[in-house]
Amino acid sequence: MKRTSGVIVIFIFAVISLTAVAQNTDQAKHMIYHEKYNSAEIALHAILQNDVNNEEAWYLLTQSYLEQHNVKAIKDSLMKAPQGLLDKPLLHAALGQILIQENNIADAKQNFDLALKQTKEKDPAILTAVAKAYIDTKDADAGYAIELLEKAIKRDKKNPELYVLL
């Protein structure tokens, strides 16, 4: 009887752990929003240890490092990402944001265009990521950021973040 109850406890703990991992990207977003970057990074690294192909976790990790102006850490982290993942739209947007922060506007635009093309400018997350990159840069095209946010709002009308960014 004790053995059976021990197995049940382990099973319940495993289910709770898997649920916690699934919720961590939302928690990491929340931590980044509240400027708790170290906590966000710890949570995101834990997610990536369990699922190295989690595109959103890689993107959020770059956002956390960008908020701290730690471009070297971003580049080091992205070198650890699986090669196939680096061709995903969200990571192209992240790479573009890194390049635009380094004033490499032409290469950044190339990455943004690739991300937008891959999603046919229909994915609100990609539209938002590219717009955010333009918003966070002094010399970037604010009009283009507004255009992208308006497209994102058409696709995701209930997302308050889009209205705040606009």
Coordinates of N, CA and C in Angstrom, one line a residue:
M1 N 0.8 -1.2 0.0 CA 0.0 0.0 0.0 C 0.9 1.3 0.0
K2 N 1.9 1.2 0.8 CA 2.8 2.4 0.9 C 3.5 2.6 -0.5
R3 N 3.8 1.6 -1.2 CA 4.5 1.7 -2.5 C 3.5 2.3 -3.5
T4 N 2.3 2.0 -3.5 CA 1.3 2.5 -4.4 C 1.0 4.0 -4.1
S5 N 0.9 4.4 -2.9 CA 0.7 5.8 -2.5 C 1.9 6.6 -2.9
G6 N 3.1 6.0 -2.8 CA 4.3 6.7 -3.2 C 4.4 7.0 -4.7
V7 N 3.9 6.0 -5.5 CA 3.9 6.2 -6.9 C 2.9 7.2 -7.3
I8 N 1.7 7.3 -6.6 CA 0.7 8.3 -6.9 C 1.2 9.7 -6.6
V9 N 1.9 9.8 -5.5 CA 2.5 11.1 -5.1 C 3.5 11.6 -6.2
I10 N 4.4 10.7 -6.6 CA 5.3 11.0 -7.7 C 4.6 11.4 -9.0
F11 N 3.6 10.7 -9.3 CA 2.8 11.0 -10.5 C 2.2 12.4 -10.4
I12 N 1.6 12.7 -9.3 CA 1.0 14.0 -9.1 C 2.0 15.1 -9.2
F13 N 3.2 14.9 -8.5 CA 4.2 15.9 -8.6 C 4.7 16.1 -10.0
A14 N 4.8 15.0 -10.8 CA 5.2 15.1 -12.2 C 4.2 15.9 -13.0
V15 N 2.9 15.7 -12.8 CA 1.9 16.4 -13.5 C 1.9 17.9 -13.2
I16 N 2.1 18.2 -11.9 CA 2.2 19.6 -11.4 C 3.4 20.3 -12.0
S17 N 4.5 19.6 -12.1 CA 5.7 20.1 -12.7 C 5.6 20.5 -14.1
L18 N 5.0 19.6 -14.9 CA 4.7 19.8 -16.3 C 3.8 21.0 -16.5
T19 N 2.8 21.1 -15.7 CA 1.9 22.2 -15.8 C 2.6 23.5 -15.5
A20 N 3.5 23.5 -14.5 CA 4.2 24.7 -14.2 C 5.1 25.2 -15.3
V21 N 5.7 24.2 -16.0 CA 6.6 24.5 -17.1 C 5.8 25.2 -18.2
A22 N 4.6 24.7 -18.5 CA 3.8 25.2 -19.6 C 3.4 26.7 -19.3
Q23 N 3.2 27.0 -18.0 CA 2.8 28.3 -17.6 C 4.0 29.3 -17.5
N24 N 5.2 28.8 -17.5 CA 6.3 29.7 -17.3 C 6.5 30.8 -18.3
T25 N 6.2 30.6 -19.6 CA 6.4 31.7 -20.5 C 5.5 32.8 -20.2
D26 N 4.3 32.6 -19.7 CA 3.4 33.7 -19.3 C 4.0 34.3 -18.0
Q27 N 4.5 33.5 -17.1 CA 5.1 34.1 -15.9 C 6.4 34.9 -16.3
A28 N 7.1 34.4 -17.3 CA 8.3 35.1 -17.7 C 7.9 36.5 -18.3
K29 N 6.9 36.5 -19.1 CA 6.4 37.8 -19.7 C 6.1 38.7 -18.6
H30 N 5.4 38.2 -17.6 CA 5.0 39.0 -16.4 C 6.2 39.6 -15.7
M31 N 7.2 38.7 -15.5 CA 8.4 39.1 -14.9 C 9.2 40.2 -15.7
I32 N 9.2 40.0 -17.0 CA 9.9 41.0 -17.8 C 9.1 42.4 -17.8
Y33 N 7.8 42.3 -17.8 CA 7.0 43.5 -17.7 C 7.3 44.3 -16.4
H34 N 7.5 43.5 -15.3 CA 7.7 44.1 -14.0 C 9.2 44.3 -13.7
E35 N 10.0 44.2 -14.8 CA 11.5 44.4 -14.7 C 12.2 43.5 -13.8
K36 N 11.7 42.3 -13.7 CA 12.4 41.3 -12.9 C 13.2 40.4 -13.8
Y37 N 14.2 40.9 -14.4 CA 14.9 40.2 -15.5 C 15.6 39.0 -15.1
N38 N 16.3 39.0 -14.0 CA 17.0 37.8 -13.5 C 16.1 36.7 -13.3
S39 N 14.9 36.9 -12.6 CA 13.9 35.9 -12.4 C 13.4 35.4 -13.7
A40 N 13.1 36.3 -14.7 CA 12.6 35.8 -16.0 C 13.6 34.9 -16.7
E41 N 14.9 35.3 -16.6 CA 15.9 34.5 -17.2 C 16.0 33.1 -16.6
I42 N 15.9 33.0 -15.3 CA 16.0 31.7 -14.6 C 14.8 30.9 -15.1
A43 N 13.6 31.5 -15.1 CA 12.4 30.7 -15.6 C 12.6 30.3 -17.0
L44 N 13.1 31.2 -17.9 CA 13.2 30.9 -19.3 C 14.3 29.8 -19.5
H45 N 15.4 29.9 -18.8 CA 16.4 28.8 -18.9 C 15.9 27.5 -18.5
A46 N 15.0 27.5 -17.5 CA 14.4 26.2 -17.0 C 13.5 25.7 -18.1
I47 N 12.7 26.5 -18.8 CA 11.8 26.1 -19.9 C 12.7 25.5 -21.0
L48 N 13.8 26.2 -21.3 CA 14.6 25.8 -22.4 C 15.4 24.5 -22.1
Q49 N 15.6 24.2 -20.9 CA 16.2 22.9 -20.5 C 15.3 21.8 -20.8
N50 N 14.0 22.0 -20.6 CA 13.0 21.0 -20.8 C 12.5 20.9 -22.3
D51 N 12.6 22.1 -23.0 CA 12.1 22.1 -24.4 C 13.0 23.2 -25.1
V52 N 14.1 22.7 -25.7 CA 15.1 23.6 -26.4 C 14.5 24.2 -27.6
N53 N 13.4 23.7 -28.1 CA 12.8 24.2 -29.3 C 11.6 25.1 -29.1
N54 N 11.5 25.7 -27.9 CA 10.5 26.6 -27.5 C 10.8 28.0 -28.1
E55 N 10.2 28.3 -29.2 CA 10.5 29.6 -29.9 C 10.2 30.8 -29.0
E56 N 9.1 30.7 -28.4 CA 8.7 31.9 -27.5 C 9.6 32.1 -26.4
A57 N 10.1 31.0 -25.8 CA 11.1 31.2 -24.7 C 12.4 31.8 -25.1
W58 N 12.8 31.4 -26.3 CA 14.1 32.0 -26.9 C 13.8 33.5 -27.1
Y59 N 12.7 33.8 -27.7 CA 12.4 35.3 -28.0 C 12.3 36.1 -26.7
L60 N 11.6 35.5 -25.7 CA 11.5 36.3 -24.4 C 12.9 36.4 -23.7
L61 N 13.7 35.4 -23.9 CA 15.1 35.5 -23.3 C 15.8 36.7 -24.0
T62 N 15.7 36.8 -25.3 CA 16.4 37.9 -26.0 C 15.8 39.3 -25.5
Q63 N 14.5 39.3 -25.2 CA 13.8 40.5 -24.8 C 14.4 40.9 -23.4
S64 N 14.5 39.9 -22.5 CA 15.0 40.2 -21.2 C 16.5 40.7 -21.2
Y65 N 17.3 40.1 -22.1 CA 18.7 40.6 -22.2 C 18.7 42.0 -22.9
L66 N 17.8 42.3 -23.8 CA 17.8 43.6 -24.5 C 17.4 44.7 -23.5
E67 N 16.4 44.3 -22.6 CA 16.0 45.3 -21.6 C 17.2 45.7 -20.7
Q68 N 18.1 44.8 -20.5 CA 19.3 45.0 -19.7 C 20.5 45.6 -20.5
H69 N 20.3 45.8 -21.8 CA 21.3 46.2 -22.7 C 22.5 45.3 -22.7
N70 N 22.2 44.0 -22.7 CA 23.3 43.0 -22.6 C 23.3 42.2 -24.0
V71 N 23.8 42.8 -25.0 CA 23.7 42.3 -26.4 C 24.7 41.0 -26.4
K72 N 25.8 41.1 -25.7 CA 26.7 39.9 -25.8 C 26.0 38.7 -25.3
A73 N 25.3 38.8 -24.2 CA 24.6 37.6 -23.6 C 23.5 37.1 -24.6
I74 N 22.9 38.0 -25.3 CA 21.9 37.6 -26.3 C 22.5 36.7 -27.4
K75 N 23.6 37.3 -27.9 CA 24.3 36.5 -29.0 C 24.8 35.2 -28.5
D76 N 25.4 35.2 -27.3 CA 25.9 33.9 -26.7 C 24.7 32.9 -26.6
S77 N 23.6 33.4 -26.1 CA 22.4 32.5 -26.0 C 21.9 32.0 -27.3
L78 N 21.8 32.9 -28.3 CA 21.3 32.4 -29.6 C 22.2 31.4 -30.3
M79 N 23.5 31.5 -29.9 CA 24.4 30.5 -30.5 C 24.1 29.1 -30.0
K80 N 23.4 29.0 -28.8 CA 23.0 27.7 -28.2 C 21.7 27.2 -28.8
A81 N 21.0 28.0 -29.5 CA 19.7 27.6 -30.0 C 19.9 26.6 -31.1
P82 N 19.0 25.7 -31.3 CA 19.1 24.7 -32.4 C 19.0 25.4 -33.7
Q83 N 19.8 24.9 -34.7 CA 20.0 25.6 -36.0 C 18.6 25.7 -36.7
G84 N 17.8 24.7 -36.6 CA 16.5 24.8 -37.3 C 15.6 25.9 -36.7
L85 N 15.8 26.2 -35.4 CA 14.9 27.1 -34.7 C 15.3 28.6 -35.2
L86 N 16.5 28.8 -35.6 CA 17.0 30.1 -36.0 C 16.3 30.6 -37.2
D87 N 15.6 29.7 -37.9 CA 14.9 30.1 -39.1 C 13.4 30.4 -38.9
K88 N 13.0 30.4 -37.6 CA 11.6 30.7 -37.2 C 11.4 32.2 -37.2
P89 N 10.2 32.6 -37.6 CA 9.8 34.0 -37.7 C 10.1 34.8 -36.4
L90 N 9.8 34.2 -35.2 CA 9.9 35.0 -34.0 C 11.4 35.2 -33.7
L91 N 12.3 34.3 -34.1 CA 13.7 34.5 -33.9 C 14.3 35.4 -34.9
H92 N 13.7 35.4 -36.1 CA 14.2 36.4 -37.1 C 13.8 37.8 -36.5
A93 N 12.7 38.0 -35.9 CA 12.3 39.3 -35.3 C 13.2 39.6 -34.2
A94 N 13.6 38.6 -33.4 CA 14.5 38.9 -32.3 C 15.9 39.3 -32.8
L95 N 16.4 38.6 -33.8 CA 17.7 38.9 -34.4 C 17.6 40.3 -35.0
G96 N 16.5 40.6 -35.7 CA 16.4 41.9 -36.3 C 16.4 43.0 -35.2
Q97 N 15.8 42.7 -34.1 CA 15.8 43.7 -33.0 C 17.2 43.9 -32.4
I98 N 18.0 42.8 -32.3 CA 19.4 42.9 -31.9 C 20.2 43.8 -32.9
L99 N 20.0 43.5 -34.2 CA 20.7 44.3 -35.2 C 20.3 45.7 -35.2
I100 N 19.1 46.0 -35.0 CA 18.6 47.4 -35.0 C 19.2 48.1 -33.8
Q101 N 19.4 47.4 -32.7 CA 20.0 48.0 -31.5 C 21.4 48.4 -31.7
E102 N 22.1 47.6 -32.6 CA 23.5 47.9 -33.0 C 23.6 48.8 -34.2
N103 N 22.5 49.5 -34.5 CA 22.4 50.4 -35.7 C 22.7 49.8 -37.0
N104 N 22.5 48.5 -37.1 CA 22.6 47.8 -38.4 C 21.2 47.7 -39.0
I105 N 20.7 48.8 -39.4 CA 19.3 48.9 -39.9 C 19.0 48.0 -41.1
A106 N 19.9 48.0 -42.1 CA 19.7 47.2 -43.3 C 19.5 45.7 -43.0
D107 N 20.4 45.2 -42.2 CA 20.3 43.7 -41.9 C 19.1 43.5 -41.0
A108 N 18.8 44.4 -40.1 CA 17.7 44.2 -39.2 C 16.4 44.2 -40.1
K109 N 16.3 45.1 -41.0 CA 15.1 45.2 -41.9 C 15.0 43.9 -42.7
Q110 N 16.1 43.3 -43.1 CA 16.1 42.1 -43.9 C 15.5 40.9 -43.0
N111 N 15.9 40.9 -41.8 CA 15.4 39.9 -40.8 C 13.9 40.1 -40.6
F112 N 13.5 41.4 -40.4 CA 12.1 41.7 -40.1 C 11.2 41.3 -41.4
D113 N 11.7 41.6 -42.5 CA 11.0 41.3 -43.8 C 10.8 39.8 -43.9
L114 N 11.9 39.1 -43.6 CA 11.8 37.6 -43.7 C 10.8 37.0 -42.7
A115 N 10.8 37.6 -41.5 CA 9.8 37.1 -40.5 C 8.4 37.4 -40.9
L116 N 8.2 38.6 -41.4 CA 6.8 39.0 -41.9 C 6.4 38.2 -43.1
K117 N 7.3 37.9 -44.0 CA 7.0 37.2 -45.2 C 6.7 35.7 -44.8
Q118 N 7.4 35.1 -43.9 CA 7.1 33.8 -43.4 C 5.7 33.6 -42.9
T119 N 5.2 34.7 -42.3 CA 3.9 34.6 -41.7 C 2.8 35.4 -42.5
K120 N 3.2 35.8 -43.7 CA 2.4 36.6 -44.6 C 1.7 37.8 -43.9
E121 N 2.4 38.4 -42.9 CA 2.0 39.5 -42.2 C 0.6 39.3 -41.5
K122 N 0.4 38.0 -41.1 CA -0.9 37.7 -40.5 C -0.8 37.3 -39.0
D123 N 0.4 37.1 -38.5 CA 0.6 36.6 -37.1 C 0.8 37.9 -36.2
P124 N -0.2 38.1 -35.3 CA -0.1 39.3 -34.5 C 1.2 39.3 -33.6
A125 N 1.7 38.2 -33.2 CA 2.9 38.1 -32.4 C 4.1 38.6 -33.2
I126 N 4.2 38.2 -34.4 CA 5.3 38.7 -35.3 C 5.2 40.2 -35.6
L127 N 4.0 40.6 -35.9 CA 3.7 42.0 -36.2 C 4.1 42.8 -35.0
T128 N 3.7 42.4 -33.8 CA 4.0 43.1 -32.6 C 5.5 43.1 -32.3
A129 N 6.2 42.0 -32.5 CA 7.6 41.9 -32.2 C 8.4 42.9 -33.1
V130 N 8.0 42.9 -34.4 CA 8.7 43.8 -35.3 C 8.4 45.3 -34.9
A131 N 7.2 45.6 -34.6 CA 6.8 46.9 -34.2 C 7.5 47.4 -33.0
K132 N 7.6 46.4 -32.0 CA 8.3 46.7 -30.8 C 9.7 47.1 -31.0
A133 N 10.4 46.4 -31.9 CA 11.8 46.6 -32.2 C 11.9 48.1 -32.8
Y134 N 11.0 48.5 -33.6 CA 11.0 49.8 -34.2 C 10.7 50.9 -33.1
I135 N 9.8 50.6 -32.2 CA 9.5 51.5 -31.2 C 10.7 51.7 -30.2
D136 N 11.4 50.7 -29.9 CA 12.5 50.8 -29.0 C 13.8 51.4 -29.6
T137 N 13.7 51.8 -30.8 CA 14.9 52.4 -31.5 C 14.7 53.8 -31.8
K138 N 15.7 54.6 -31.5 CA 15.6 56.1 -31.7 C 15.4 56.4 -33.2
D139 N 16.2 55.9 -34.1 CA 16.2 56.3 -35.5 C 15.4 55.5 -36.4
A140 N 14.5 54.6 -35.8 CA 13.7 53.7 -36.7 C 12.5 54.4 -37.2
D141 N 11.7 53.8 -38.0 CA 10.5 54.3 -38.7 C 9.3 54.1 -37.8
A142 N 8.9 55.1 -37.0 CA 7.7 55.0 -36.1 C 6.5 54.8 -36.9
G143 N 6.3 55.4 -38.1 CA 5.2 55.2 -38.9 C 5.0 53.8 -39.3
Y144 N 6.0 53.1 -39.6 CA 6.0 51.7 -40.0 C 5.5 50.8 -38.8
A145 N 6.0 51.2 -37.6 CA 5.6 50.5 -36.4 C 4.1 50.6 -36.2
I146 N 3.6 51.8 -36.4 CA 2.2 52.1 -36.2 C 1.4 51.2 -37.2
E147 N 1.8 51.2 -38.5 CA 1.2 50.4 -39.5 C 1.1 48.9 -39.1
L148 N 2.2 48.4 -38.6 CA 2.3 47.0 -38.1 C 1.3 46.7 -36.9
L149 N 1.3 47.7 -36.0 CA 0.4 47.5 -34.9 C -1.1 47.6 -35.3
E150 N -1.4 48.4 -36.2 CA -2.8 48.4 -36.7 C -3.1 47.1 -37.4
K151 N -2.2 46.5 -38.1 CA -2.5 45.2 -38.7 C -2.7 44.1 -37.6
A152 N -1.8 44.2 -36.6 CA -1.9 43.3 -35.5 C -3.3 43.4 -34.7
I153 N -3.7 44.7 -34.5 CA -5.0 44.9 -33.9 C -6.1 44.3 -34.7
K154 N -6.1 44.4 -36.0 CA -7.1 43.8 -36.8 C -7.2 42.3 -36.6
R155 N -6.1 41.7 -36.3 CA -6.1 40.2 -36.1 C -6.3 39.8 -34.6
D156 N -6.0 40.7 -33.7 CA -6.1 40.4 -32.2 C -6.7 41.6 -31.5
K157 N -8.0 41.9 -31.7 CA -8.6 43.1 -31.1 C -8.7 43.1 -29.6
K158 N -8.6 42.0 -29.0 CA -8.7 42.0 -27.5 C -7.4 42.0 -26.8
N159 N -6.3 42.2 -27.4 CA -5.0 42.2 -26.8 C -4.6 43.6 -26.4
P160 N -4.7 43.9 -25.1 CA -4.4 45.3 -24.6 C -3.0 45.8 -24.9
E161 N -2.0 44.9 -24.9 CA -0.7 45.2 -25.2 C -0.5 46.0 -26.5
L162 N -1.3 45.6 -27.5 CA -1.2 46.2 -28.8 C -1.7 47.7 -28.7
Y163 N -2.7 48.0 -28.0 CA -3.2 49.3 -27.8 C -2.2 50.2 -27.1
V164 N -1.6 49.6 -26.1 CA -0.6 50.3 -25.3 C 0.6 50.7 -26.2
L165 N 1.1 49.7 -27.0 CA 2.2 50.0 -27.8 C 1.9 51.0 -28.9
L166 N 0.6 51.0 -29.4 CA 0.2 52.0 -30.4 C 0.2 53.4 -29.8

